[in-house]
Amino acid sequence: MGEGGEQRERERRLIATISGKRTSAGLPSVLEALEKAKAVLVDIRQFIVQDEFTLTLVIELSDEEGQRETDIVKELLLCAHAMKLFVEFDVVQNRVVSEPGQVFVITMISPVGPASSAFLVDICQVIAKYNGNIETITSLSRGSNGFISYEFSVRLAEKDLFRQLEKMREGLLLLGKRARGDIAIQRAGLLQRAKRMVVFDLSYTLISSDANDILFKSAGVEESEEMPREHDISDYAEQLEQRVSRLKGLQVSQVLEKALSELTYTPGAFEVVRTLKKLGYKTAVISRGPRLIADAVKTTLGLDFAYGNEFLVEGDKFSGELRTPAVDARRKRDLLDMLLMHEKITTEQVIAVGDGPVSSKMLSHAGLAVAFDQPEAVDGLVYGRIHSRSLTSVLYLLGISQDDIQSMSS
């Protein structure tokens, strides 16, 4: 080995861990001590929990600079004593450790209580089972609003990455289902931060019931004509046309007024849209329900786009006809494609939140697909599931903290 190689072998690093009561003067004082000792700082990390802070410094050393090492330790000890802080030192060999693999972000949301601790334990066990390494854990919520939210940064090895990721996804969704907690996994990095649009389903997502059923009941259509939520039936358009034909001659304004009075918005709907808008996201609703109701919800919530089935009108009365093509599972995906082209964004920049198999193709076409209190039929398509029945969970999946949500939604 040449002289340069021997020199690199001798290089070491000093790791200094400083902790104590949080103070605004802590970090500046420590950095001033390092500057006084002419230390070469190569990495720094700080985190705060309640009133306690921990600061970790990585400082480059060399066997030829024994005096500098002594000076660094002395200055840090003097600083810690003056600030009433604790300091620990460790010296390690400066080896370049390769970190192959890809990093994913796992977000969990759970009510505060014993169940949330068990949920955390189970999540960590699933990550370990599929050889994931947790690099950081960040708290997104203080728990003051009755629930906690944590964001895990997890590295998966390149070897057998796809299979391990798929198994981990299945395991995490199963945990969320059992614990009735919200959970999602997505690729970290630029694509995670570059989300620009959130697309919602209408029925059982933005509102708490089926939009078609609300309108037809308001028009006097019998409940026996309700279309099943559980199946993406192939003859959906034909059955919808039959129901729409029964509206012929009814006054649109009267039916719509009664239908809108029956709408109940899902908890968090107003807050999530208001926050997303302030952050510059585009928002849309794509529904198999009536365009009339989708447009009204768009206006009430302040959404940017709304799509739904158009029941044709003559004057102020329903004609009894349905504009084709009807909005079904395939059409919802096509409408999402149209939105992407209009906004000049990619599928990776979209979050889709939906309920039921009719949203399946739309969900599979988004960068992050989130099932909102959905049947199990879409488990193979989604990387997130919300059980809490509050749409504010969508914000946490974007990495937005409780403090940011409160400031943005005020």
mmCIF file of C-alpha atoms in Angstrom:
data_model
loop_
_atom_site.group_PDB
_atom_site.id
_atom_site.type_symbol
_atom_site.label_atom_id
_atom_site.label_comp_id
_atom_site.label_asym_id
_atom_site.label_seq_id
_atom_site.Cartn_x
_atom_site.Cartn_y
_atom_site.Cartn_z
ATOM 1 C CA MET A 1 0.000 0.000 0.000
ATOM 2 C CA GLY A 2 1.376 3.452 -0.907
ATOM 3 C CA GLU A 3 1.924 6.367 1.409
ATOM 4 C CA GLY A 4 -1.433 7.953 0.490
ATOM 5 C CA GLY A 5 -3.253 4.692 1.284
ATOM 6 C CA GLU A 6 -1.505 4.384 4.636
ATOM 7 C CA GLN A 7 -2.489 7.974 5.445
ATOM 8 C CA ARG A 8 -6.147 7.271 4.711
ATOM 9 C CA GLU A 9 -6.024 4.188 6.954
ATOM 10 C CA ARG A 10 -4.732 6.344 9.817
ATOM 11 C CA GLU A 11 -7.518 8.915 9.462
ATOM 12 C CA ARG A 12 -10.007 8.823 12.290
ATOM 13 C CA ARG A 13 -13.125 10.697 13.336
ATOM 14 C CA LEU A 14 -14.187 12.013 16.700
ATOM 15 C CA ILE A 15 -17.885 11.682 17.493
ATOM 16 C CA ALA A 16 -19.029 14.103 20.185
ATOM 17 C CA THR A 17 -22.547 13.753 21.612
ATOM 18 C CA ILE A 18 -23.778 16.745 23.611
ATOM 19 C CA SER A 19 -27.096 16.777 25.475
ATOM 20 C CA GLY A 20 -28.998 18.764 28.042
ATOM 21 C CA LYS A 21 -31.742 21.330 28.514
ATOM 22 C CA ARG A 22 -32.755 23.129 25.359
ATOM 23 C CA THR A 23 -31.220 26.576 25.019
ATOM 24 C CA SER A 24 -30.903 28.901 22.044
ATOM 25 C CA ALA A 25 -27.247 29.536 22.935
ATOM 26 C CA GLY A 26 -26.287 25.846 22.940
ATOM 27 C CA LEU A 27 -25.474 25.265 19.269
ATOM 28 C CA PRO A 28 -23.750 28.646 18.669
ATOM 29 C CA SER A 29 -21.534 28.109 21.722
ATOM 30 C CA VAL A 30 -20.530 24.612 20.605
ATOM 31 C CA LEU A 31 -19.702 25.784 17.081
ATOM 32 C CA GLU A 32 -17.661 28.652 18.505
ATOM 33 C CA ALA A 33 -15.649 26.137 20.568
ATOM 34 C CA LEU A 34 -14.971 24.062 17.455
ATOM 35 C CA GLU A 35 -13.824 27.108 15.538
ATOM 36 C CA LYS A 36 -11.468 28.045 18.375
ATOM 37 C CA ALA A 37 -9.904 24.562 18.239
ATOM 38 C CA LYS A 38 -9.680 24.717 14.418
ATOM 39 C CA ALA A 39 -11.769 21.560 14.159
ATOM 40 C CA VAL A 40 -12.810 20.117 10.789
ATOM 41 C CA LEU A 41 -16.552 19.423 11.120
ATOM 42 C CA VAL A 42 -17.823 16.843 8.610
ATOM 43 C CA ASP A 43 -21.345 16.165 9.922
ATOM 44 C CA ILE A 44 -23.788 17.559 12.466
ATOM 45 C CA ARG A 45 -27.210 16.385 13.672
ATOM 46 C CA GLN A 46 -29.493 17.906 16.297
ATOM 47 C CA PHE A 47 -32.914 16.919 17.574
ATOM 48 C CA ILE A 48 -35.157 18.166 20.352
ATOM 49 C CA VAL A 49 -37.659 16.203 22.444
ATOM 50 C CA GLN A 50 -39.747 18.266 24.858
ATOM 51 C CA ASP A 51 -37.175 20.527 26.604
ATOM 52 C CA GLU A 52 -34.189 18.246 25.991
ATOM 53 C CA PHE A 53 -31.837 18.500 23.039
ATOM 54 C CA THR A 54 -29.162 16.173 21.675
ATOM 55 C CA LEU A 55 -26.407 17.326 19.338
ATOM 56 C CA THR A 56 -24.062 14.931 17.535
ATOM 57 C CA LEU A 57 -20.871 16.203 15.887
ATOM 58 C CA VAL A 58 -18.548 14.256 13.591
ATOM 59 C CA ILE A 59 -15.060 15.786 13.514
ATOM 60 C CA GLU A 60 -12.183 14.705 11.295
ATOM 61 C CA LEU A 61 -8.949 13.696 13.057
ATOM 62 C CA SER A 62 -5.480 12.501 12.028
ATOM 63 C CA ASP A 63 -2.738 10.708 13.918
ATOM 64 C CA GLU A 64 -0.423 13.535 12.918
ATOM 65 C CA GLU A 65 -2.603 16.073 14.750
ATOM 66 C CA GLY A 66 -2.656 14.763 18.312
ATOM 67 C CA GLN A 67 -2.477 18.275 19.738
ATOM 68 C CA ARG A 68 -5.508 19.383 17.731
ATOM 69 C CA GLU A 69 -7.503 16.420 19.058
ATOM 70 C CA THR A 70 -6.598 17.456 22.603
ATOM 71 C CA ASP A 71 -7.608 21.040 21.878
ATOM 72 C CA ILE A 72 -10.962 19.969 20.450
ATOM 73 C CA VAL A 73 -11.808 17.810 23.458
ATOM 74 C CA LYS A 74 -10.695 20.541 25.863
ATOM 75 C CA GLU A 75 -12.746 23.283 24.194
ATOM 76 C CA LEU A 76 -15.870 21.119 24.032
ATOM 77 C CA LEU A 77 -15.514 20.142 27.697
ATOM 78 C CA LEU A 78 -15.126 23.785 28.726
ATOM 79 C CA CYS A 79 -18.157 24.751 26.641
ATOM 80 C CA ALA A 80 -20.277 21.914 28.060
ATOM 81 C CA HIS A 81 -19.313 22.846 31.618
ATOM 82 C CA ALA A 82 -20.183 26.504 31.068
ATOM 83 C CA MET A 83 -23.539 25.620 29.484
ATOM 84 C CA LYS A 84 -24.308 22.841 32.037
ATOM 85 C CA LEU A 85 -24.446 20.248 29.279
ATOM 86 C CA PHE A 86 -23.341 16.617 29.116
ATOM 87 C CA VAL A 87 -20.768 15.526 26.535
ATOM 88 C CA GLU A 88 -19.506 12.097 25.459
ATOM 89 C CA PHE A 89 -16.682 11.269 23.051
ATOM 90 C CA ASP A 90 -15.947 8.308 20.814
ATOM 91 C CA VAL A 91 -13.215 7.829 18.213
ATOM 92 C CA VAL A 92 -13.869 5.689 15.132
ATOM 93 C CA GLN A 93 -11.896 4.789 12.024
ATOM 94 C CA ASN A 94 -12.868 6.890 9.031
ATOM 95 C CA ARG A 95 -14.143 4.153 6.765
ATOM 96 C CA VAL A 96 -16.289 4.987 3.795
ATOM 97 C CA VAL A 97 -19.345 2.822 4.322
ATOM 98 C CA SER A 98 -21.384 2.271 1.207
ATOM 99 C CA GLU A 99 -25.125 2.421 1.726
ATOM 100 C CA PRO A 100 -26.658 0.604 -1.229
ATOM 101 C CA GLY A 101 -30.368 0.313 -1.607
ATOM 102 C CA GLN A 102 -33.274 2.712 -1.733
ATOM 103 C CA VAL A 103 -34.929 4.802 0.949
ATOM 104 C CA PHE A 104 -38.678 4.736 1.589
ATOM 105 C CA VAL A 105 -40.834 6.820 3.890
ATOM 106 C CA ILE A 106 -43.376 5.080 6.124
ATOM 107 C CA THR A 107 -45.962 7.298 7.812
ATOM 108 C CA MET A 108 -48.166 6.065 10.652
ATOM 109 C CA ILE A 109 -51.042 7.797 12.448
ATOM 110 C CA SER A 110 -52.750 6.369 15.521
ATOM 111 C CA PRO A 111 -54.882 7.555 18.457
ATOM 112 C CA VAL A 112 -52.843 8.281 21.586
ATOM 113 C CA GLY A 113 -52.872 5.351 24.015
ATOM 114 C CA PRO A 114 -51.487 1.859 24.636
ATOM 115 C CA ALA A 115 -52.625 0.740 21.187
ATOM 116 C CA SER A 116 -50.389 3.335 19.526
ATOM 117 C CA SER A 117 -47.310 1.945 21.304
ATOM 118 C CA ALA A 118 -48.199 -1.573 20.176
ATOM 119 C CA PHE A 119 -48.725 -0.260 16.636
ATOM 120 C CA LEU A 120 -45.223 1.264 16.689
ATOM 121 C CA VAL A 121 -43.684 -1.996 17.903
ATOM 122 C CA ASP A 122 -45.457 -3.980 15.192
ATOM 123 C CA ILE A 123 -44.336 -1.543 12.482
ATOM 124 C CA CYS A 124 -40.700 -1.826 13.570
ATOM 125 C CA GLN A 125 -40.972 -5.622 13.588
ATOM 126 C CA VAL A 126 -42.354 -5.690 10.039
ATOM 127 C CA ILE A 127 -39.556 -3.382 8.864
ATOM 128 C CA ALA A 128 -36.947 -5.646 10.480
ATOM 129 C CA LYS A 129 -38.580 -8.804 9.095
ATOM 130 C CA TYR A 130 -38.003 -7.603 5.544
ATOM 131 C CA ASN A 131 -34.452 -6.382 6.212
ATOM 132 C CA GLY A 132 -35.276 -2.693 6.349
ATOM 133 C CA ASN A 133 -32.968 -0.372 8.281
ATOM 134 C CA ILE A 134 -34.612 2.559 10.067
ATOM 135 C CA GLU A 135 -32.426 5.624 9.520
ATOM 136 C CA THR A 136 -34.574 8.318 11.143
ATOM 137 C CA ILE A 137 -37.908 8.642 12.950
ATOM 138 C CA THR A 138 -39.588 12.061 12.896
ATOM 139 C CA SER A 139 -42.622 13.078 14.934
ATOM 140 C CA LEU A 140 -45.272 14.916 12.918
ATOM 141 C CA SER A 141 -47.742 15.364 15.787
ATOM 142 C CA ARG A 142 -47.377 16.312 19.448
ATOM 143 C CA GLY A 143 -50.336 14.171 20.505
ATOM 144 C CA SER A 144 -52.277 17.177 21.770
ATOM 145 C CA ASN A 145 -55.064 16.554 19.260
ATOM 146 C CA GLY A 146 -55.631 12.986 20.434
ATOM 147 C CA PHE A 147 -53.395 11.110 18.009
ATOM 148 C CA ILE A 148 -49.736 10.648 17.160
ATOM 149 C CA SER A 149 -47.999 10.543 13.797
ATOM 150 C CA TYR A 150 -44.473 9.381 13.008
ATOM 151 C CA GLU A 151 -42.493 9.342 9.788
ATOM 152 C CA PHE A 152 -39.894 6.576 9.369
ATOM 153 C CA SER A 153 -37.058 6.811 6.870
ATOM 154 C CA VAL A 154 -36.264 3.190 5.957
ATOM 155 C CA ARG A 155 -33.516 1.867 3.690
ATOM 156 C CA LEU A 156 -34.065 -1.383 1.779
ATOM 157 C CA ALA A 157 -31.215 -3.291 0.154
ATOM 158 C CA GLU A 158 -31.093 -3.460 -3.648
ATOM 159 C CA LYS A 159 -31.021 -7.263 -3.540
ATOM 160 C CA ASP A 160 -34.537 -8.573 -4.074
ATOM 161 C CA LEU A 161 -35.824 -5.015 -3.537
ATOM 162 C CA PHE A 162 -39.158 -5.349 -5.315
ATOM 163 C CA ARG A 163 -40.201 -8.527 -3.504
ATOM 164 C CA GLN A 164 -39.128 -7.193 -0.102
ATOM 165 C CA LEU A 165 -40.963 -3.912 -0.712
ATOM 166 C CA GLU A 166 -44.143 -5.718 -1.755
ATOM 167 C CA LYS A 167 -44.036 -7.992 1.295
ATOM 168 C CA MET A 168 -43.409 -5.024 3.573
ATOM 169 C CA ARG A 169 -46.302 -3.115 1.975
ATOM 170 C CA GLU A 170 -48.655 -6.044 2.536
ATOM 171 C CA GLY A 171 -47.490 -6.437 6.134
ATOM 172 C CA LEU A 172 -47.883 -2.745 6.937
ATOM 173 C CA LEU A 173 -51.377 -2.521 5.433
ATOM 174 C CA LEU A 174 -52.412 -5.584 7.416
ATOM 175 C CA LEU A 175 -51.102 -3.957 10.601
ATOM 176 C CA GLY A 176 -53.061 -0.799 9.864
ATOM 177 C CA LYS A 177 -56.212 -2.827 9.338
ATOM 178 C CA ARG A 178 -55.803 -4.699 12.618
ATOM 179 C CA ALA A 179 -54.898 -1.615 14.649
ATOM 180 C CA ARG A 180 -57.377 0.689 12.866
ATOM 181 C CA GLY A 181 -54.426 2.999 12.292
ATOM 182 C CA ASP A 182 -53.477 4.983 9.211
ATOM 183 C CA ILE A 183 -50.312 3.959 7.390
ATOM 184 C CA ALA A 184 -48.575 4.508 4.064
ATOM 185 C CA ILE A 185 -45.247 3.740 2.399
ATOM 186 C CA GLN A 186 -43.738 5.696 -0.476
ATOM 187 C CA ARG A 187 -40.373 6.215 -2.110
ATOM 188 C CA ALA A 188 -38.319 8.965 -0.455
ATOM 189 C CA GLY A 189 -36.483 11.755 -2.220
ATOM 190 C CA LEU A 190 -37.475 14.240 -4.872
ATOM 191 C CA LEU A 191 -40.534 12.356 -6.127
ATOM 192 C CA GLN A 192 -42.001 12.232 -2.612
ATOM 193 C CA ARG A 193 -41.537 15.985 -2.192
ATOM 194 C CA ALA A 194 -42.704 16.791 -5.721
ATOM 195 C CA LYS A 195 -46.370 15.818 -5.289
ATOM 196 C CA ARG A 196 -48.462 18.545 -6.943
ATOM 197 C CA MET A 197 -52.036 17.230 -7.104
ATOM 198 C CA VAL A 198 -54.430 15.356 -4.841
ATOM 199 C CA VAL A 199 -57.436 13.670 -6.461
ATOM 200 C CA PHE A 200 -60.357 12.502 -4.332
ATOM 201 C CA ASP A 201 -63.259 10.185 -4.877
ATOM 202 C CA LEU A 202 -66.593 11.729 -3.865
ATOM 203 C CA SER A 203 -68.771 9.005 -2.352
ATOM 204 C CA TYR A 204 -67.577 7.757 1.042
ATOM 205 C CA THR A 205 -64.459 9.917 0.704
ATOM 206 C CA LEU A 206 -65.232 13.638 0.516
ATOM 207 C CA ILE A 207 -68.788 12.926 1.641
ATOM 208 C CA SER A 208 -69.955 10.212 4.012
ATOM 209 C CA SER A 209 -72.455 8.476 1.719
ATOM 210 C CA ASP A 210 -73.093 7.605 -1.937
ATOM 211 C CA ALA A 211 -73.719 10.652 -4.136
ATOM 212 C CA ASN A 212 -75.912 8.770 -6.612
ATOM 213 C CA ASP A 213 -78.099 7.364 -3.843
ATOM 214 C CA ILE A 214 -78.523 10.812 -2.301
ATOM 215 C CA LEU A 215 -79.744 12.336 -5.547
ATOM 216 C CA PHE A 216 -82.048 9.484 -6.528
ATOM 217 C CA LYS A 217 -83.583 9.294 -3.057
ATOM 218 C CA SER A 218 -84.134 13.050 -3.151
ATOM 219 C CA ALA A 219 -85.931 12.531 -6.445
ATOM 220 C CA GLY A 220 -88.079 9.736 -5.009
ATOM 221 C CA VAL A 221 -86.313 6.766 -6.615
ATOM 222 C CA GLU A 222 -86.862 3.696 -4.462
ATOM 223 C CA GLU A 223 -83.991 2.393 -2.319
ATOM 224 C CA SER A 224 -84.268 -1.005 -4.009
ATOM 225 C CA GLU A 225 -82.656 0.601 -7.043
ATOM 226 C CA GLU A 226 -79.414 1.373 -5.174
ATOM 227 C CA MET A 227 -76.318 0.213 -7.037
ATOM 228 C CA PRO A 228 -73.975 -1.962 -4.974
ATOM 229 C CA ARG A 229 -70.859 -0.309 -3.616
ATOM 230 C CA GLU A 230 -68.926 -3.564 -3.349
ATOM 231 C CA HIS A 231 -68.630 -4.466 -7.029
ATOM 232 C CA ASP A 232 -67.317 -2.743 -10.128
ATOM 233 C CA ILE A 233 -70.133 -4.221 -12.175
ATOM 234 C CA SER A 234 -69.546 -4.487 -15.918
ATOM 235 C CA ASP A 235 -73.029 -3.228 -16.794
ATOM 236 C CA TYR A 236 -72.718 -0.158 -14.563
ATOM 237 C CA ALA A 237 -73.537 2.305 -17.360
ATOM 238 C CA GLU A 238 -76.655 0.361 -18.370
ATOM 239 C CA GLN A 239 -77.994 0.234 -14.824
ATOM 240 C CA LEU A 240 -77.243 3.923 -14.291
ATOM 241 C CA GLU A 241 -79.068 4.812 -17.515
ATOM 242 C CA GLN A 242 -82.133 2.959 -16.223
ATOM 243 C CA ARG A 243 -82.082 4.941 -12.991
ATOM 244 C CA VAL A 244 -81.515 8.257 -14.780
ATOM 245 C CA SER A 245 -84.506 7.585 -17.058
ATOM 246 C CA ARG A 246 -86.738 7.721 -13.968
ATOM 247 C CA LEU A 247 -85.700 11.332 -13.398
ATOM 248 C CA LYS A 248 -87.365 12.477 -16.628
ATOM 249 C CA GLY A 249 -89.568 15.522 -16.105
ATOM 250 C CA LEU A 250 -88.449 16.213 -12.521
ATOM 251 C CA GLN A 251 -87.354 19.750 -11.697
ATOM 252 C CA VAL A 252 -83.561 19.913 -11.358
ATOM 253 C CA SER A 253 -83.423 22.775 -8.852
ATOM 254 C CA GLN A 254 -85.822 21.101 -6.412
ATOM 255 C CA VAL A 255 -84.100 17.701 -6.554
ATOM 256 C CA LEU A 256 -80.637 19.249 -6.240
ATOM 257 C CA GLU A 257 -81.618 21.501 -3.340
ATOM 258 C CA LYS A 258 -82.947 18.539 -1.389
ATOM 259 C CA ALA A 259 -79.918 16.394 -2.285
ATOM 260 C CA LEU A 260 -77.429 19.036 -1.155
ATOM 261 C CA SER A 261 -79.251 19.410 2.149
ATOM 262 C CA GLU A 262 -78.591 15.707 2.755
ATOM 263 C CA LEU A 263 -74.826 15.918 2.175
ATOM 264 C CA THR A 264 -72.536 15.250 5.126
ATOM 265 C CA TYR A 265 -68.885 16.056 4.551
ATOM 266 C CA THR A 266 -66.238 13.671 5.841
ATOM 267 C CA PRO A 267 -64.331 14.973 8.899
ATOM 268 C CA GLY A 268 -61.253 16.874 7.777
ATOM 269 C CA ALA A 269 -62.513 17.569 4.239
ATOM 270 C CA PHE A 270 -62.530 21.359 4.595
ATOM 271 C CA GLU A 271 -59.242 21.420 6.507
ATOM 272 C CA VAL A 272 -57.334 19.206 4.086
ATOM 273 C CA VAL A 273 -58.443 21.109 0.973
ATOM 274 C CA ARG A 274 -57.768 24.499 2.576
ATOM 275 C CA THR A 275 -54.263 23.423 3.606
ATOM 276 C CA LEU A 276 -53.458 21.841 0.244
ATOM 277 C CA LYS A 277 -54.531 24.995 -1.575
ATOM 278 C CA LYS A 278 -52.312 27.189 0.610
ATOM 279 C CA LEU A 279 -49.392 24.880 -0.154
ATOM 280 C CA GLY A 280 -49.984 25.236 -3.892
ATOM 281 C CA TYR A 281 -51.467 21.816 -4.624
ATOM 282 C CA LYS A 282 -54.141 21.357 -7.255
ATOM 283 C CA THR A 283 -57.178 19.439 -6.011
ATOM 284 C CA ALA A 284 -59.851 17.510 -7.866
ATOM 285 C CA VAL A 285 -62.813 15.228 -7.351
ATOM 286 C CA ILE A 286 -63.481 12.449 -9.876
ATOM 287 C CA SER A 287 -66.719 10.619 -9.184
ATOM 288 C CA ARG A 288 -69.116 8.135 -10.713
ATOM 289 C CA GLY A 289 -71.787 10.199 -8.955
ATOM 290 C CA PRO A 290 -73.787 13.070 -10.468
ATOM 291 C CA ARG A 291 -71.772 15.950 -11.918
ATOM 292 C CA LEU A 292 -74.342 18.258 -10.315
ATOM 293 C CA ILE A 293 -73.274 17.164 -6.830
ATOM 294 C CA ALA A 294 -69.574 17.019 -7.726
ATOM 295 C CA ASP A 295 -69.737 20.634 -8.931
ATOM 296 C CA ALA A 296 -71.517 21.726 -5.752
ATOM 297 C CA VAL A 297 -68.862 20.014 -3.606
ATOM 298 C CA LYS A 298 -66.141 21.637 -5.716
ATOM 299 C CA THR A 299 -67.610 25.066 -4.994
ATOM 300 C CA THR A 300 -68.153 24.415 -1.286
ATOM 301 C CA LEU A 301 -64.681 22.999 -0.626
ATOM 302 C CA GLY A 302 -62.799 25.178 -3.091
ATOM 303 C CA LEU A 303 -61.527 22.366 -5.327
ATOM 304 C CA ASP A 304 -59.930 23.128 -8.692
ATOM 305 C CA PHE A 305 -61.600 20.431 -10.794
ATOM 306 C CA ALA A 306 -64.736 18.293 -10.620
ATOM 307 C CA TYR A 307 -65.883 15.411 -12.816
ATOM 308 C CA GLY A 308 -68.890 13.145 -12.589
ATOM 309 C CA ASN A 309 -71.740 11.638 -14.568
ATOM 310 C CA GLU A 310 -73.804 14.234 -16.406
ATOM 311 C CA PHE A 311 -77.570 13.819 -16.206
ATOM 312 C CA LEU A 312 -78.879 15.745 -19.208
ATOM 313 C CA VAL A 313 -81.257 18.638 -18.641
ATOM 314 C CA GLU A 314 -83.896 20.377 -20.762
ATOM 315 C CA GLY A 315 -84.693 23.758 -19.291
ATOM 316 C CA ASP A 316 -84.916 23.139 -15.549
ATOM 317 C CA LYS A 317 -86.017 19.537 -15.881
ATOM 318 C CA PHE A 318 -84.163 16.269 -16.237
ATOM 319 C CA SER A 319 -84.422 14.804 -19.732
ATOM 320 C CA GLY A 320 -83.981 11.284 -18.397
ATOM 321 C CA GLU A 321 -80.791 10.730 -20.394
ATOM 322 C CA LEU A 322 -77.178 10.159 -19.357
ATOM 323 C CA ARG A 323 -74.304 11.756 -21.244
ATOM 324 C CA THR A 324 -71.919 9.103 -22.541
ATOM 325 C CA PRO A 325 -69.399 7.786 -21.915
ATOM 326 C CA ALA A 326 -70.507 7.151 -18.355
ATOM 327 C CA VAL A 327 -67.934 7.699 -15.631
ATOM 328 C CA ASP A 328 -66.951 4.217 -14.465
ATOM 329 C CA ALA A 329 -63.640 2.776 -13.247
ATOM 330 C CA ARG A 330 -61.927 3.061 -16.636
ATOM 331 C CA ARG A 331 -63.310 6.535 -17.321
ATOM 332 C CA LYS A 332 -62.053 7.766 -13.926
ATOM 333 C CA ARG A 333 -58.539 6.727 -14.922
ATOM 334 C CA ASP A 334 -58.923 8.472 -18.295
ATOM 335 C CA LEU A 335 -60.067 11.667 -16.581
ATOM 336 C CA LEU A 336 -57.020 11.522 -14.321
ATOM 337 C CA ASP A 337 -54.822 11.186 -17.423
ATOM 338 C CA MET A 338 -56.507 14.250 -18.887
ATOM 339 C CA LEU A 339 -55.809 16.224 -15.710
ATOM 340 C CA LEU A 340 -52.146 15.215 -15.808
ATOM 341 C CA MET A 341 -51.845 16.473 -19.373
ATOM 342 C CA HIS A 342 -53.665 19.704 -18.520
ATOM 343 C CA GLU A 343 -51.392 20.421 -15.545
ATOM 344 C CA LYS A 344 -48.245 19.080 -17.270
ATOM 345 C CA ILE A 345 -47.379 16.751 -14.386
ATOM 346 C CA THR A 346 -46.534 13.047 -14.127
ATOM 347 C CA THR A 347 -48.350 10.219 -12.366
ATOM 348 C CA GLU A 348 -45.627 10.238 -9.670
ATOM 349 C CA GLN A 349 -46.713 13.756 -8.705
ATOM 350 C CA VAL A 350 -50.290 12.699 -7.906
ATOM 351 C CA ILE A 351 -51.914 11.322 -4.776
ATOM 352 C CA ALA A 352 -55.244 9.564 -5.322
ATOM 353 C CA VAL A 353 -57.609 8.976 -2.402
ATOM 354 C CA GLY A 354 -60.532 6.728 -3.143
ATOM 355 C CA ASP A 355 -63.185 4.363 -1.884
ATOM 356 C CA GLY A 356 -64.256 1.125 -3.474
ATOM 357 C CA PRO A 357 -63.320 -0.852 -6.586
ATOM 358 C CA VAL A 358 -64.796 1.802 -8.904
ATOM 359 C CA SER A 359 -61.719 3.867 -7.976
ATOM 360 C CA SER A 360 -59.318 0.971 -8.560
ATOM 361 C CA LYS A 361 -57.981 2.030 -11.954
ATOM 362 C CA MET A 362 -57.605 5.638 -10.818
ATOM 363 C CA LEU A 363 -55.755 4.517 -7.684
ATOM 364 C CA SER A 364 -53.390 2.279 -9.642
ATOM 365 C CA HIS A 365 -52.526 5.227 -11.895
ATOM 366 C CA ALA A 366 -51.257 7.570 -9.147
ATOM 367 C CA GLY A 367 -47.840 8.030 -7.578
ATOM 368 C CA LEU A 368 -49.330 7.345 -4.142
ATOM 369 C CA ALA A 369 -52.659 5.528 -3.873
ATOM 370 C CA VAL A 370 -54.476 5.795 -0.544
ATOM 371 C CA ALA A 371 -57.454 3.633 0.365
ATOM 372 C CA PHE A 372 -59.945 5.558 2.474
ATOM 373 C CA ASP A 373 -61.821 3.114 4.727
ATOM 374 C CA GLN A 374 -62.109 0.814 1.716
ATOM 375 C CA PRO A 375 -63.086 -2.793 1.074
ATOM 376 C CA GLU A 376 -60.204 -5.251 0.832
ATOM 377 C CA ALA A 377 -60.664 -5.584 -2.925
ATOM 378 C CA VAL A 378 -58.159 -2.780 -3.598
ATOM 379 C CA ASP A 379 -55.429 -3.912 -1.173
ATOM 380 C CA GLY A 380 -53.218 -5.027 -4.037
ATOM 381 C CA LEU A 381 -53.264 -1.543 -5.588
ATOM 382 C CA VAL A 382 -52.583 0.861 -2.738
ATOM 383 C CA TYR A 383 -49.558 1.892 -0.698
ATOM 384 C CA GLY A 384 -51.559 3.615 2.008
ATOM 385 C CA ARG A 385 -54.724 3.076 4.003
ATOM 386 C CA ILE A 386 -56.711 5.511 6.154
ATOM 387 C CA HIS A 387 -58.936 3.981 8.839
ATOM 388 C CA SER A 388 -59.434 7.038 11.040
ATOM 389 C CA ARG A 389 -62.218 8.481 8.860
ATOM 390 C CA SER A 390 -60.470 11.859 8.882
ATOM 391 C CA LEU A 391 -59.040 13.232 5.659
ATOM 392 C CA THR A 392 -56.424 15.246 7.560
ATOM 393 C CA SER A 393 -54.383 12.039 7.541
ATOM 394 C CA VAL A 394 -53.624 12.816 3.885
ATOM 395 C CA LEU A 395 -51.601 15.824 5.059
ATOM 396 C CA TYR A 396 -49.443 13.712 7.357
ATOM 397 C CA LEU A 397 -48.772 11.327 4.474
ATOM 398 C CA LEU A 398 -47.283 14.336 2.684
ATOM 399 C CA GLY A 399 -44.947 14.901 5.642
ATOM 400 C CA ILE A 400 -46.807 17.984 6.878
ATOM 401 C CA SER A 401 -46.606 18.376 10.652
ATOM 402 C CA GLN A 402 -49.423 19.181 13.071
ATOM 403 C CA ASP A 403 -48.006 22.669 13.652
ATOM 404 C CA ASP A 404 -47.903 23.355 9.907
ATOM 405 C CA ILE A 405 -51.447 22.064 9.459
ATOM 406 C CA GLN A 406 -52.764 24.315 12.218
ATOM 407 C CA SER A 407 -50.978 27.383 10.864
ATOM 408 C CA MET A 408 -52.067 26.707 7.289
ATOM 409 C CA SER A 409 -55.705 25.963 8.084
ATOM 410 C CA SER A 410 -56.274 28.969 10.352
#
